[in-house]
Coordinates of C-alpha atoms in Angstrom, one line a residue:
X1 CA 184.3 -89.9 -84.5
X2 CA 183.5 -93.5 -83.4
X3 CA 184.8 -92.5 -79.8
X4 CA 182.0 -89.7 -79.9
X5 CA 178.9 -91.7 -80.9
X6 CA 180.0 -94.6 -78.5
X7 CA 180.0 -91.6 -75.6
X8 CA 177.3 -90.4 -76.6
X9 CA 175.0 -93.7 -76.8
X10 CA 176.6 -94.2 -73.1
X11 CA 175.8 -90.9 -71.9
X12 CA 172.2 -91.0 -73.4
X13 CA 171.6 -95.1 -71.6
X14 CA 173.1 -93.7 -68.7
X15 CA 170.1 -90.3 -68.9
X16 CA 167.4 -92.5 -69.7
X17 CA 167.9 -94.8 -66.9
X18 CA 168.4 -91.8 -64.3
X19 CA 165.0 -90.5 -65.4
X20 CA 163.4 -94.2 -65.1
X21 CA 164.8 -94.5 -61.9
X22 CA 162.8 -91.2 -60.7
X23 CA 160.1 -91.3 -58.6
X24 CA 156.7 -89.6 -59.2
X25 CA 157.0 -87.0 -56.4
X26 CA 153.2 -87.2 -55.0
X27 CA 152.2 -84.8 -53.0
X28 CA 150.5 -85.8 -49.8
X29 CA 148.0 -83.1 -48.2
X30 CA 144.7 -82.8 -46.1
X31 CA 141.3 -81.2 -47.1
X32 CA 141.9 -78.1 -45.7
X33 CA 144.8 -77.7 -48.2
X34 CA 143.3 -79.7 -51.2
X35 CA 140.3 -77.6 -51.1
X36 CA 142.4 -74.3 -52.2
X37 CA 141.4 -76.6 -55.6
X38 CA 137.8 -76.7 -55.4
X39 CA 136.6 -72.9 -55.9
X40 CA 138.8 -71.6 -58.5
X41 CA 136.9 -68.7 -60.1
X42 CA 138.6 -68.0 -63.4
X43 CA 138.5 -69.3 -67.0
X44 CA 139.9 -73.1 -66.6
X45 CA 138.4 -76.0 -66.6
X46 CA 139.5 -77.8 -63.3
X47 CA 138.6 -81.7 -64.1
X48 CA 138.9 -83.5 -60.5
X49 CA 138.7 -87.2 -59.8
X50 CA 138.6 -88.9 -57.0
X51 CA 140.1 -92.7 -57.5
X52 CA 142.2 -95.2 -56.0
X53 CA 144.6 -98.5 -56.3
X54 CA 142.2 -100.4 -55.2
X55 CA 139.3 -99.8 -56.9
X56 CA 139.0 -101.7 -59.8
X57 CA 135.9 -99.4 -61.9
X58 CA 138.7 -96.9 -61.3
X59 CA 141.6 -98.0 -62.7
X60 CA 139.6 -98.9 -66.0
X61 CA 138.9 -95.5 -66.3
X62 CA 141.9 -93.7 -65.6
X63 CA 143.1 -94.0 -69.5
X64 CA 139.9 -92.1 -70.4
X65 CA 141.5 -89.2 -67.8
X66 CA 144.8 -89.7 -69.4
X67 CA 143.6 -89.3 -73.2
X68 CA 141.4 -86.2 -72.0
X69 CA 144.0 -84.6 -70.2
X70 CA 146.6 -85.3 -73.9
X71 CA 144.1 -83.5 -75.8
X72 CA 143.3 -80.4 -73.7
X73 CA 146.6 -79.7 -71.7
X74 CA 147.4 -76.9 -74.0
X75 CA 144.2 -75.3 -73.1
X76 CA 143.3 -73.5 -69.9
X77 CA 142.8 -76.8 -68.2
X78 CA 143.7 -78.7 -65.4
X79 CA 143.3 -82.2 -64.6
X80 CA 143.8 -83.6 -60.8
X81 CA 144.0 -87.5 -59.9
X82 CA 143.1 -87.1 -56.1
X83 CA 144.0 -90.8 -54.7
X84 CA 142.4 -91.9 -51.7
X85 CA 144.4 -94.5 -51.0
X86 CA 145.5 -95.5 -47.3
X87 CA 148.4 -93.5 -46.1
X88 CA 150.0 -96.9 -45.7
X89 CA 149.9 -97.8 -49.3
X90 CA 151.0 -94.5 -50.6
X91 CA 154.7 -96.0 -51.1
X92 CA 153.6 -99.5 -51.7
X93 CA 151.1 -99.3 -54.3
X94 CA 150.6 -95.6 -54.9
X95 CA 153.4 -94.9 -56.1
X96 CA 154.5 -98.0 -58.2
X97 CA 151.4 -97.8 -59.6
X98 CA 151.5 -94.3 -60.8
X99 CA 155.0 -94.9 -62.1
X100 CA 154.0 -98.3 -63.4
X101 CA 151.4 -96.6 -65.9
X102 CA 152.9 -93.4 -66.3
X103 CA 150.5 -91.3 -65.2
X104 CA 150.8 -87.3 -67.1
X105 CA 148.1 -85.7 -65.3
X106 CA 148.9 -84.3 -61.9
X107 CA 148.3 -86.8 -59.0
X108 CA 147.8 -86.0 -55.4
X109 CA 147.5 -88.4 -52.3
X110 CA 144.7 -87.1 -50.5
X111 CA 144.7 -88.3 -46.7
X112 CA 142.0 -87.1 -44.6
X113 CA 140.8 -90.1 -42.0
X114 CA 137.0 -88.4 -41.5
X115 CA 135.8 -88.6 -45.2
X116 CA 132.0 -87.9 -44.1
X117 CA 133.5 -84.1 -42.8
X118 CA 134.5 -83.0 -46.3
X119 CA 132.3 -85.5 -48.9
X120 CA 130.0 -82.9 -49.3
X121 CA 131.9 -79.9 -49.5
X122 CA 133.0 -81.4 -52.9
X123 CA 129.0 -81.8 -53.9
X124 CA 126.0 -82.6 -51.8
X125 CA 124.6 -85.6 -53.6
X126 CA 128.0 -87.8 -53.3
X127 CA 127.6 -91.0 -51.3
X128 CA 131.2 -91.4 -50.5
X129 CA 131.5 -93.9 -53.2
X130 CA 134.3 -94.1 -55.8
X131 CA 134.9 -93.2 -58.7
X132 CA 133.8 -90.0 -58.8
X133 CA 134.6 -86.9 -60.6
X134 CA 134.0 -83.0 -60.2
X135 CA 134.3 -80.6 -63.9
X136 CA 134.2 -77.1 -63.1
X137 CA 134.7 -73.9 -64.4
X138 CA 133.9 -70.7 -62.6
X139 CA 130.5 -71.2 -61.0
X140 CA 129.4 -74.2 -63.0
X141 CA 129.7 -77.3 -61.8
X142 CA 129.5 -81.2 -62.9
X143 CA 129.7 -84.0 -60.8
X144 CA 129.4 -87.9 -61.2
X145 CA 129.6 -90.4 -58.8
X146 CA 130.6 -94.0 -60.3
X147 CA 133.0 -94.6 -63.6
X148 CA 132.5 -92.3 -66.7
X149 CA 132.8 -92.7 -69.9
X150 CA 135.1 -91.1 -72.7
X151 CA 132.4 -89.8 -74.3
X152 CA 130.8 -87.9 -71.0
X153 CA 133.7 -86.7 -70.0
X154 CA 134.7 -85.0 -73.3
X155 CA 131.4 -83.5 -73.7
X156 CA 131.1 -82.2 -70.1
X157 CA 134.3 -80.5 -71.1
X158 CA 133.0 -79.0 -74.4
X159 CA 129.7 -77.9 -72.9
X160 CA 132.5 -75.9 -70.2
X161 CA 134.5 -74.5 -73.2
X162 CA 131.4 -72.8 -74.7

């Protein structure tokens, strides 16, 4: 009996610090295949932000993004963290980062050099600037550019769900 706990409290050690040791596998892709994401027509809510390392407005926010995505990912809802973020830093900072805070929502490294040929395919009035998030659902659309608050985000998402 004691043999079969002490084994077990080995095996279990041993599992936790395999899963630790895992990598976030981050997915690095260009417009032309990120915007597969941008014109879903169905019932979800598709809640897209566009963020990275080092931006400071948008690390503060990424726990609103985190709690949001806790309380709806049972829903017909998806939640993308699209991170601009040099190519170079992808396995630097990116990545450690993402681990580091253990991001749930689904993160993508987003790596397209000539950001002024797509800006405004994902809406017309974005500057460029980050933060910056799109909420869609069908045909209607939401976007902010700059940091956002719990409060918008959650009632951008109700107004969606009605």
């Amino acid at each position: 009996m004691k043999f079969g706990v002490i084994f077990l409290i080995i095996v279990l050690i041993g599992y936790q610090g395999f899963t630790q040791g895992k990598s976030k596998d981050i997915q690095t892709i260009d417009f032309e295949n990120f915007s597969t994401f941008l014109n879903n027509e169905n019932d979800t809510i598709y809640v897209i932000n566009f963020w990275a390392t080092w931006c400071a407005p948008c690390i503060e926010e990424l726990p609103v993004f985190e709690q949001i995505n806790q309380i709806y990912k049972n829903k017909s809802f998806k939640m993308l963290l699209v991170s601009l973020d040099f190519k170079s830093m992808k396995t630097s900072r990116l990545i450690p980062f993402v681990e580091k805070n253990n991001l749930q929502a689904t993160v993508i490294h987003l790596y397209e050099p000539d950001a002024n040929s797509w800006i405004n395919k994902i809406d017309t009035s974005w500057t460029g600037a980050i933060p910056a998030t799109l909420i869609y659902k069908g045909k209607k659309r939401w976007f902010k550019e700059g940091q956002i608050t719990y409060n918008e985000l959650y009632q951008t998402i109700n107004q969606l769900l009605k």
